[in-house]
Amino acid sequence: MPSPSPESSVRGFAHESVLLDGAVDALVHDPAGVYLDGTFGRGGHSRAILSRLAQDGGLLALDRDPQAIAEAASIDDPRFTIERAEFARLREVARDHGLDGKLSGILLDIGVSSPQLDDPDRGFSFLRDGPLDMRMDPTQGESAAQWIARVGEAEMASVFKRYGEERYARRLARAIIARRQERPFTRTADLAEVVKAAHPAWEKGKHPATRVFQAMRIEINGELDQLDLALEAALEALAPGGHLVVISFHSLEDRRVKRFIRDHVKGDTQVPRGIPLRDDQIARRLESLGKAMKASAEEVEANPRSRSAVMRMARKRY
């Protein structure tokens, strides 16, 4: 059956998958294989993967966002299954489907999707006023408003510095704490204005609240811990020869992906040179599938959010 367009929308918010063709080219090496899309989002990559699969191929997708699960209902294809789960649990879900150690490829498209950013009700954006939420799954865990009301200045500044690489983390945290003593933060625009007023050095072309909002989103959703767990799970869930493709959108994510692949390509570097050992004896479990890829100038022009995307690819040896 023909696949729907890779561009999709939920509640009127459009989404265009980043590095769509490149990611699917790198991922699908066996049309009859079974693949896993760990971040369904709005289904752009999943639909493109299905268009490359033979009738006996299969695709298992995951997402923790209930709106993504709702969007997946539009895919009427017996080769497709979706589970509501965070991608850190991908091996557990693969095991439930009898696919642990048998997947031909795993795709992880990290970060927040365009509909999540564009929908003010989700609370991710400083450009559109909405409830201060930021949770990938709005039914689970602590919202950004609850986090801001609870944490102390030192912890808040640490999050801004660690996850937002914000130079003025302490100053901004102090301003937020001072304002919350007057009234609580419940709206994104309110928080953005306080950060904007307190920030002493605006970067050209970047809203002064950018780093603070990024840091809070990563903290609220445990995104970097999720990524570390997902990479380790993917290595085990892949079949020998299976492909791992990861798209990240900022340096904190990309550094983790780069280090993970590099470490498993090199293996145990403590082994003395010249000793004849097999790859499995020195834990060289991955081989690189080429240099990191970025979006083309044409894609960036069409979709400015693709500018920061970096894609890394590897093949499992054993």
mmCIF file of C-alpha atoms in Angstrom:
data_model
loop_
_atom_site.group_PDB
_atom_site.id
_atom_site.type_symbol
_atom_site.label_atom_id
_atom_site.label_comp_id
_atom_site.label_asym_id
_atom_site.label_seq_id
_atom_site.Cartn_x
_atom_site.Cartn_y
_atom_site.Cartn_z
ATOM 1 C CA MET A 1 0.000 0.000 0.000
ATOM 2 C CA PRO A 2 1.245 3.549 -0.624
ATOM 3 C CA SER A 3 2.590 5.274 2.464
ATOM 4 C CA PRO A 4 1.103 8.563 3.653
ATOM 5 C CA SER A 5 3.169 11.703 3.306
ATOM 6 C CA PRO A 6 6.074 11.946 5.774
ATOM 7 C CA GLU A 7 4.823 15.397 6.708
ATOM 8 C CA SER A 8 2.131 15.227 9.354
ATOM 9 C CA SER A 9 0.249 17.434 11.759
ATOM 10 C CA VAL A 10 -1.574 17.155 15.061
ATOM 11 C CA ARG A 11 -4.178 19.751 16.078
ATOM 12 C CA GLY A 12 -3.052 21.828 13.100
ATOM 13 C CA PHE A 13 0.645 21.955 14.063
ATOM 14 C CA ALA A 14 2.772 20.782 11.138
ATOM 15 C CA HIS A 15 5.850 18.638 11.487
ATOM 16 C CA GLU A 16 8.564 17.970 8.945
ATOM 17 C CA SER A 17 11.027 15.208 9.802
ATOM 18 C CA VAL A 18 14.678 16.239 9.771
ATOM 19 C CA LEU A 19 17.222 14.363 7.608
ATOM 20 C CA LEU A 20 14.395 12.138 6.439
ATOM 21 C CA ASP A 21 15.929 10.503 3.366
ATOM 22 C CA GLY A 22 19.436 10.291 4.815
ATOM 23 C CA ALA A 23 18.233 8.645 8.002
ATOM 24 C CA VAL A 24 16.115 6.055 6.203
ATOM 25 C CA ASP A 25 18.889 5.363 3.668
ATOM 26 C CA ALA A 26 21.300 4.671 6.537
ATOM 27 C CA LEU A 27 18.817 2.617 8.531
ATOM 28 C CA VAL A 28 17.090 0.289 6.064
ATOM 29 C CA HIS A 29 19.659 -2.152 4.674
ATOM 30 C CA ASP A 30 17.352 -5.190 4.559
ATOM 31 C CA PRO A 31 13.794 -4.566 3.260
ATOM 32 C CA ALA A 32 12.631 -7.789 4.902
ATOM 33 C CA GLY A 33 14.041 -6.822 8.305
ATOM 34 C CA VAL A 34 12.278 -5.583 11.425
ATOM 35 C CA TYR A 35 13.139 -2.050 12.550
ATOM 36 C CA LEU A 36 12.460 0.137 15.578
ATOM 37 C CA ASP A 37 11.690 3.858 15.540
ATOM 38 C CA GLY A 38 12.349 4.860 19.136
ATOM 39 C CA THR A 39 10.907 8.355 18.713
ATOM 40 C CA PHE A 40 7.764 8.207 16.563
ATOM 41 C CA GLY A 41 6.958 11.900 16.999
ATOM 42 C CA ARG A 42 4.474 12.605 14.243
ATOM 43 C CA GLY A 43 5.491 9.613 12.160
ATOM 44 C CA GLY A 44 7.565 11.131 9.363
ATOM 45 C CA HIS A 45 10.447 8.705 9.710
ATOM 46 C CA SER A 46 8.161 5.743 10.411
ATOM 47 C CA ARG A 47 6.144 6.336 7.260
ATOM 48 C CA ALA A 48 9.309 6.633 5.199
ATOM 49 C CA ILE A 49 10.705 3.420 6.705
ATOM 50 C CA LEU A 50 7.495 1.556 5.871
ATOM 51 C CA SER A 51 7.752 2.758 2.267
ATOM 52 C CA ARG A 52 11.131 0.979 1.999
ATOM 53 C CA LEU A 53 10.083 -2.328 3.572
ATOM 54 C CA ALA A 54 9.011 -5.509 1.829
ATOM 55 C CA GLN A 55 5.708 -7.133 2.730
ATOM 56 C CA ASP A 56 7.472 -9.408 5.221
ATOM 57 C CA GLY A 57 9.321 -6.495 6.867
ATOM 58 C CA GLY A 58 8.139 -4.839 10.074
ATOM 59 C CA LEU A 59 8.362 -1.661 12.123
ATOM 60 C CA LEU A 60 7.926 -1.229 15.876
ATOM 61 C CA ALA A 61 7.645 2.377 17.056
ATOM 62 C CA LEU A 62 7.740 3.968 20.510
ATOM 63 C CA ASP A 63 6.758 7.329 21.964
ATOM 64 C CA ARG A 64 5.778 8.588 25.396
ATOM 65 C CA ASP A 65 3.727 11.518 24.083
ATOM 66 C CA PRO A 66 -0.013 10.643 23.996
ATOM 67 C CA GLN A 67 -0.500 12.967 21.007
ATOM 68 C CA ALA A 68 2.105 10.953 19.079
ATOM 69 C CA ILE A 69 0.260 7.751 19.923
ATOM 70 C CA ALA A 70 -2.954 9.330 18.636
ATOM 71 C CA GLU A 71 -1.225 10.315 15.379
ATOM 72 C CA ALA A 72 0.002 6.738 14.904
ATOM 73 C CA ALA A 73 -3.610 5.602 14.576
ATOM 74 C CA SER A 74 -3.581 7.136 11.088
ATOM 75 C CA ILE A 75 -1.131 4.468 9.899
ATOM 76 C CA ASP A 76 -3.140 1.521 8.628
ATOM 77 C CA ASP A 77 -0.428 -1.017 7.888
ATOM 78 C CA PRO A 78 -0.192 -4.569 9.287
ATOM 79 C CA ARG A 79 3.591 -4.255 9.333
ATOM 80 C CA PHE A 80 3.395 -1.401 11.868
ATOM 81 C CA THR A 81 3.032 -1.517 15.670
ATOM 82 C CA ILE A 82 3.408 1.290 18.198
ATOM 83 C CA GLU A 83 3.825 1.163 21.959
ATOM 84 C CA ARG A 84 3.515 4.027 24.424
ATOM 85 C CA ALA A 85 6.908 3.992 26.117
ATOM 86 C CA GLU A 86 9.991 6.146 26.546
ATOM 87 C CA PHE A 87 12.864 5.132 24.296
ATOM 88 C CA ALA A 88 15.039 4.196 27.259
ATOM 89 C CA ARG A 89 12.760 1.148 27.546
ATOM 90 C CA LEU A 90 13.280 0.068 23.936
ATOM 91 C CA ARG A 91 14.974 -3.201 24.810
ATOM 92 C CA GLU A 92 12.193 -4.120 27.234
ATOM 93 C CA VAL A 93 9.577 -3.411 24.557
ATOM 94 C CA ALA A 94 11.593 -5.314 21.939
ATOM 95 C CA ARG A 95 11.774 -8.261 24.321
ATOM 96 C CA ASP A 96 8.002 -8.182 24.815
ATOM 97 C CA HIS A 97 7.622 -8.503 21.030
ATOM 98 C CA GLY A 98 10.211 -11.286 20.750
ATOM 99 C CA LEU A 99 12.665 -8.951 19.014
ATOM 100 C CA ASP A 100 15.471 -8.529 21.530
ATOM 101 C CA GLY A 101 18.753 -9.046 19.689
ATOM 102 C CA LYS A 102 16.877 -9.425 16.393
ATOM 103 C CA LEU A 103 16.263 -5.869 15.166
ATOM 104 C CA SER A 104 17.717 -4.924 11.788
ATOM 105 C CA GLY A 105 17.938 -1.264 12.717
ATOM 106 C CA ILE A 106 17.077 1.312 15.361
ATOM 107 C CA LEU A 107 16.412 5.005 14.747
ATOM 108 C CA LEU A 108 16.483 7.609 17.528
ATOM 109 C CA ASP A 109 15.461 11.156 16.599
ATOM 110 C CA ILE A 110 16.247 12.946 19.856
ATOM 111 C CA GLY A 111 14.608 16.032 21.294
ATOM 112 C CA VAL A 112 11.360 17.924 21.043
ATOM 113 C CA SER A 113 9.189 17.810 17.918
ATOM 114 C CA SER A 114 7.875 20.827 16.037
ATOM 115 C CA PRO A 115 4.246 20.261 17.120
ATOM 116 C CA GLN A 116 5.366 20.113 20.747
ATOM 117 C CA LEU A 117 7.200 23.428 20.322
ATOM 118 C CA ASP A 118 4.436 25.077 18.330
ATOM 119 C CA ASP A 119 1.526 24.067 20.546
ATOM 120 C CA PRO A 120 1.395 26.652 23.375
ATOM 121 C CA ASP A 121 -0.578 24.230 25.551
ATOM 122 C CA ARG A 122 2.522 22.016 25.852
ATOM 123 C CA GLY A 123 4.584 24.801 27.456
ATOM 124 C CA PHE A 124 7.850 24.188 25.611
ATOM 125 C CA SER A 125 8.212 27.541 23.869
ATOM 126 C CA PHE A 126 9.157 30.989 25.132
ATOM 127 C CA LEU A 127 7.712 32.491 21.936
ATOM 128 C CA ARG A 128 4.106 31.396 22.566
ATOM 129 C CA ASP A 129 2.387 31.903 25.892
ATOM 130 C CA GLY A 130 0.992 28.773 27.482
ATOM 131 C CA PRO A 131 0.944 26.703 30.679
ATOM 132 C CA LEU A 132 4.452 26.139 32.023
ATOM 133 C CA ASP A 133 4.521 22.365 31.562
ATOM 134 C CA MET A 134 7.298 21.017 29.248
ATOM 135 C CA ARG A 135 6.604 17.340 29.883
ATOM 136 C CA MET A 136 6.901 14.976 26.922
ATOM 137 C CA ASP A 137 4.180 12.947 28.626
ATOM 138 C CA PRO A 138 1.832 15.449 30.324
ATOM 139 C CA THR A 139 0.338 12.659 32.437
ATOM 140 C CA GLN A 140 3.590 11.723 34.163
ATOM 141 C CA GLY A 141 6.036 13.433 36.486
ATOM 142 C CA GLU A 142 6.652 17.008 37.573
ATOM 143 C CA SER A 143 5.779 19.997 35.385
ATOM 144 C CA ALA A 144 8.162 22.904 34.818
ATOM 145 C CA ALA A 145 5.930 25.115 36.992
ATOM 146 C CA GLN A 146 6.136 22.624 39.855
ATOM 147 C CA TRP A 147 9.904 22.329 39.430
ATOM 148 C CA ILE A 148 10.424 26.107 39.523
ATOM 149 C CA ALA A 149 8.255 26.373 42.649
ATOM 150 C CA ARG A 150 10.252 23.671 44.441
ATOM 151 C CA VAL A 151 13.993 23.929 43.722
ATOM 152 C CA GLY A 152 16.509 26.172 45.422
ATOM 153 C CA GLU A 153 18.727 28.731 43.751
ATOM 154 C CA ALA A 154 21.855 26.559 43.686
ATOM 155 C CA GLU A 155 20.081 23.583 42.104
ATOM 156 C CA MET A 156 18.315 25.797 39.562
ATOM 157 C CA ALA A 157 21.560 27.507 38.569
ATOM 158 C CA SER A 158 23.280 24.133 38.265
ATOM 159 C CA VAL A 159 20.612 22.901 35.835
ATOM 160 C CA PHE A 160 20.853 26.083 33.746
ATOM 161 C CA LYS A 161 24.637 25.740 33.603
ATOM 162 C CA ARG A 162 24.808 21.987 33.011
ATOM 163 C CA TYR A 163 21.982 21.524 30.530
ATOM 164 C CA GLY A 164 21.724 24.992 28.992
ATOM 165 C CA GLU A 165 25.414 25.928 29.116
ATOM 166 C CA GLU A 166 24.126 29.280 30.364
ATOM 167 C CA ARG A 167 26.943 31.626 31.336
ATOM 168 C CA TYR A 168 24.721 33.692 33.643
ATOM 169 C CA ALA A 169 23.018 30.734 35.301
ATOM 170 C CA ARG A 170 23.371 31.999 38.885
ATOM 171 C CA ARG A 171 22.128 35.478 38.030
ATOM 172 C CA LEU A 172 19.084 34.174 36.184
ATOM 173 C CA ALA A 173 18.241 31.673 38.918
ATOM 174 C CA ARG A 174 18.441 34.468 41.495
ATOM 175 C CA ALA A 175 16.006 36.594 39.482
ATOM 176 C CA ILE A 176 13.546 33.717 39.125
ATOM 177 C CA ILE A 177 13.682 32.888 42.836
ATOM 178 C CA ALA A 178 13.141 36.553 43.761
ATOM 179 C CA ARG A 179 10.094 36.833 41.499
ATOM 180 C CA ARG A 180 8.492 33.573 42.630
ATOM 181 C CA GLN A 181 8.384 34.922 46.182
ATOM 182 C CA GLU A 182 5.887 37.492 44.912
ATOM 183 C CA ARG A 183 3.748 35.057 42.902
ATOM 184 C CA PRO A 184 4.263 31.626 41.338
ATOM 185 C CA PHE A 185 5.242 31.047 37.720
ATOM 186 C CA THR A 186 2.471 29.354 35.750
ATOM 187 C CA ARG A 187 2.941 30.682 32.190
ATOM 188 C CA THR A 188 5.788 30.438 29.688
ATOM 189 C CA ALA A 189 5.640 34.102 28.654
ATOM 190 C CA ASP A 190 5.929 35.224 32.288
ATOM 191 C CA LEU A 191 9.080 33.163 32.823
ATOM 192 C CA ALA A 192 10.559 34.293 29.502
ATOM 193 C CA GLU A 193 10.055 37.947 30.387
ATOM 194 C CA VAL A 194 11.748 37.569 33.774
ATOM 195 C CA VAL A 195 14.734 35.818 32.189
ATOM 196 C CA LYS A 196 14.857 38.404 29.403
ATOM 197 C CA ALA A 197 14.933 41.283 31.882
ATOM 198 C CA ALA A 198 17.625 39.650 34.030
ATOM 199 C CA HIS A 199 19.937 38.509 31.215
ATOM 200 C CA PRO A 200 22.859 40.941 30.785
ATOM 201 C CA ALA A 201 24.203 39.757 27.415
ATOM 202 C CA TRP A 202 21.781 38.871 24.638
ATOM 203 C CA GLU A 203 23.152 36.786 21.784
ATOM 204 C CA LYS A 204 22.400 38.054 18.299
ATOM 205 C CA GLY A 205 19.535 36.123 16.732
ATOM 206 C CA LYS A 206 18.790 34.166 19.943
ATOM 207 C CA HIS A 207 16.131 34.872 22.540
ATOM 208 C CA PRO A 208 17.775 35.351 25.973
ATOM 209 C CA ALA A 209 15.527 32.641 27.449
ATOM 210 C CA THR A 210 16.635 29.985 24.930
ATOM 211 C CA ARG A 211 19.207 28.273 27.139
ATOM 212 C CA VAL A 212 17.060 28.392 30.273
ATOM 213 C CA PHE A 213 14.099 26.780 28.503
ATOM 214 C CA GLN A 214 16.344 24.113 26.963
ATOM 215 C CA ALA A 215 17.875 23.312 30.344
ATOM 216 C CA MET A 216 14.512 23.044 32.066
ATOM 217 C CA ARG A 217 13.093 20.817 29.338
ATOM 218 C CA ILE A 218 16.065 18.449 29.576
ATOM 219 C CA GLU A 219 15.785 18.347 33.373
ATOM 220 C CA ILE A 220 12.004 17.860 33.465
ATOM 221 C CA ASN A 221 12.122 14.975 30.982
ATOM 222 C CA GLY A 222 15.438 13.412 32.053
ATOM 223 C CA GLU A 223 16.475 13.579 28.418
ATOM 224 C CA LEU A 224 20.203 12.925 28.694
ATOM 225 C CA ASP A 225 19.766 10.034 31.102
ATOM 226 C CA GLN A 226 17.129 8.649 28.734
ATOM 227 C CA LEU A 227 19.576 8.920 25.834
ATOM 228 C CA ASP A 228 22.361 7.102 27.698
ATOM 229 C CA LEU A 229 19.997 4.274 28.623
ATOM 230 C CA ALA A 230 18.583 4.087 25.090
ATOM 231 C CA LEU A 231 22.017 3.795 23.474
ATOM 232 C CA GLU A 232 23.004 0.907 25.724
ATOM 233 C CA ALA A 233 19.636 -0.767 25.175
ATOM 234 C CA ALA A 234 19.917 -0.344 21.402
ATOM 235 C CA LEU A 235 23.285 -2.059 21.304
ATOM 236 C CA GLU A 236 21.778 -5.158 22.889
ATOM 237 C CA ALA A 237 18.462 -5.093 20.996
ATOM 238 C CA LEU A 238 20.117 -4.952 17.556
ATOM 239 C CA ALA A 239 20.924 -8.111 15.647
ATOM 240 C CA PRO A 240 24.527 -8.553 14.483
ATOM 241 C CA GLY A 241 24.823 -6.381 11.382
ATOM 242 C CA GLY A 242 21.983 -4.137 12.548
ATOM 243 C CA HIS A 243 22.223 -0.386 12.020
ATOM 244 C CA LEU A 244 21.978 2.324 14.674
ATOM 245 C CA VAL A 245 21.031 5.822 13.463
ATOM 246 C CA VAL A 246 20.803 8.732 15.904
ATOM 247 C CA ILE A 247 19.793 12.325 15.135
ATOM 248 C CA SER A 248 20.561 14.902 17.824
ATOM 249 C CA PHE A 249 19.872 18.627 17.984
ATOM 250 C CA HIS A 250 22.354 20.102 20.428
ATOM 251 C CA SER A 251 25.921 19.492 21.523
ATOM 252 C CA LEU A 252 25.051 17.851 24.848
ATOM 253 C CA GLU A 253 23.231 15.071 23.014
ATOM 254 C CA ASP A 254 25.670 14.773 20.135
ATOM 255 C CA ARG A 255 28.707 14.491 22.429
ATOM 256 C CA ARG A 256 27.091 11.516 24.169
ATOM 257 C CA VAL A 257 26.236 9.796 20.890
ATOM 258 C CA LYS A 258 29.683 10.464 19.443
ATOM 259 C CA ARG A 259 31.419 9.120 22.564
ATOM 260 C CA PHE A 260 29.203 6.021 22.704
ATOM 261 C CA ILE A 261 29.912 5.070 19.097
ATOM 262 C CA ARG A 262 33.620 5.896 19.379
ATOM 263 C CA ASP A 263 34.064 3.795 22.525
ATOM 264 C CA HIS A 264 32.382 0.764 20.987
ATOM 265 C CA VAL A 265 34.290 1.158 17.722
ATOM 266 C CA LYS A 266 37.637 1.287 19.537
ATOM 267 C CA GLY A 267 36.855 -1.371 22.107
ATOM 268 C CA ASP A 268 39.253 -2.101 24.943
ATOM 269 C CA THR A 269 42.211 0.228 24.341
ATOM 270 C CA GLN A 270 44.113 -1.304 27.281
ATOM 271 C CA VAL A 271 45.024 -4.410 25.273
ATOM 272 C CA PRO A 272 48.751 -4.357 24.364
ATOM 273 C CA ARG A 273 49.382 -3.641 20.689
ATOM 274 C CA GLY A 274 50.219 -6.596 18.491
ATOM 275 C CA ILE A 275 48.284 -9.251 20.398
ATOM 276 C CA PRO A 276 46.062 -11.153 17.921
ATOM 277 C CA LEU A 277 42.542 -10.931 19.343
ATOM 278 C CA ARG A 278 39.091 -11.098 17.788
ATOM 279 C CA ASP A 279 36.738 -8.102 17.834
ATOM 280 C CA ASP A 280 34.583 -9.730 20.513
ATOM 281 C CA GLN A 281 37.641 -10.249 22.728
ATOM 282 C CA ILE A 282 38.387 -6.516 22.781
ATOM 283 C CA ALA A 283 34.720 -5.456 22.839
ATOM 284 C CA ARG A 284 34.713 -3.741 19.455
ATOM 285 C CA ARG A 285 30.947 -4.037 19.124
ATOM 286 C CA LEU A 286 30.321 -1.272 16.566
ATOM 287 C CA GLU A 287 31.755 -0.057 13.309
ATOM 288 C CA SER A 288 31.138 3.436 12.010
ATOM 289 C CA LEU A 289 28.996 3.917 8.915
ATOM 290 C CA GLY A 290 30.726 7.092 7.829
ATOM 291 C CA LYS A 291 31.070 10.651 9.017
ATOM 292 C CA ALA A 292 28.377 12.553 10.841
ATOM 293 C CA MET A 293 25.777 14.081 8.538
ATOM 294 C CA LYS A 294 24.078 17.473 8.728
ATOM 295 C CA ALA A 295 21.098 18.925 6.919
ATOM 296 C CA SER A 296 21.730 20.358 3.456
ATOM 297 C CA ALA A 297 21.433 24.065 2.769
ATOM 298 C CA GLU A 298 18.167 23.368 0.967
ATOM 299 C CA GLU A 299 16.715 21.529 3.951
ATOM 300 C CA VAL A 300 17.807 24.258 6.363
ATOM 301 C CA GLU A 301 16.179 26.878 4.161
ATOM 302 C CA ALA A 302 12.934 24.885 4.074
ATOM 303 C CA ASN A 303 13.082 23.905 7.760
ATOM 304 C CA PRO A 304 15.288 26.216 9.889
ATOM 305 C CA ARG A 305 15.029 23.859 12.879
ATOM 306 C CA SER A 306 17.154 21.345 10.975
ATOM 307 C CA ARG A 307 20.166 23.679 11.194
ATOM 308 C CA SER A 308 21.491 22.139 14.412
ATOM 309 C CA ALA A 309 20.741 18.502 13.536
ATOM 310 C CA VAL A 310 23.621 15.994 13.503
ATOM 311 C CA MET A 311 23.159 12.363 12.437
ATOM 312 C CA ARG A 312 25.560 9.584 13.430
ATOM 313 C CA MET A 313 25.404 6.010 12.180
ATOM 314 C CA ALA A 314 26.985 2.699 13.164
ATOM 315 C CA ARG A 315 26.660 -1.059 12.497
ATOM 316 C CA LYS A 316 26.675 -3.685 15.227
ATOM 317 C CA ARG A 317 29.489 -6.224 14.797
ATOM 318 C CA TYR A 318 28.267 -8.922 17.191
#
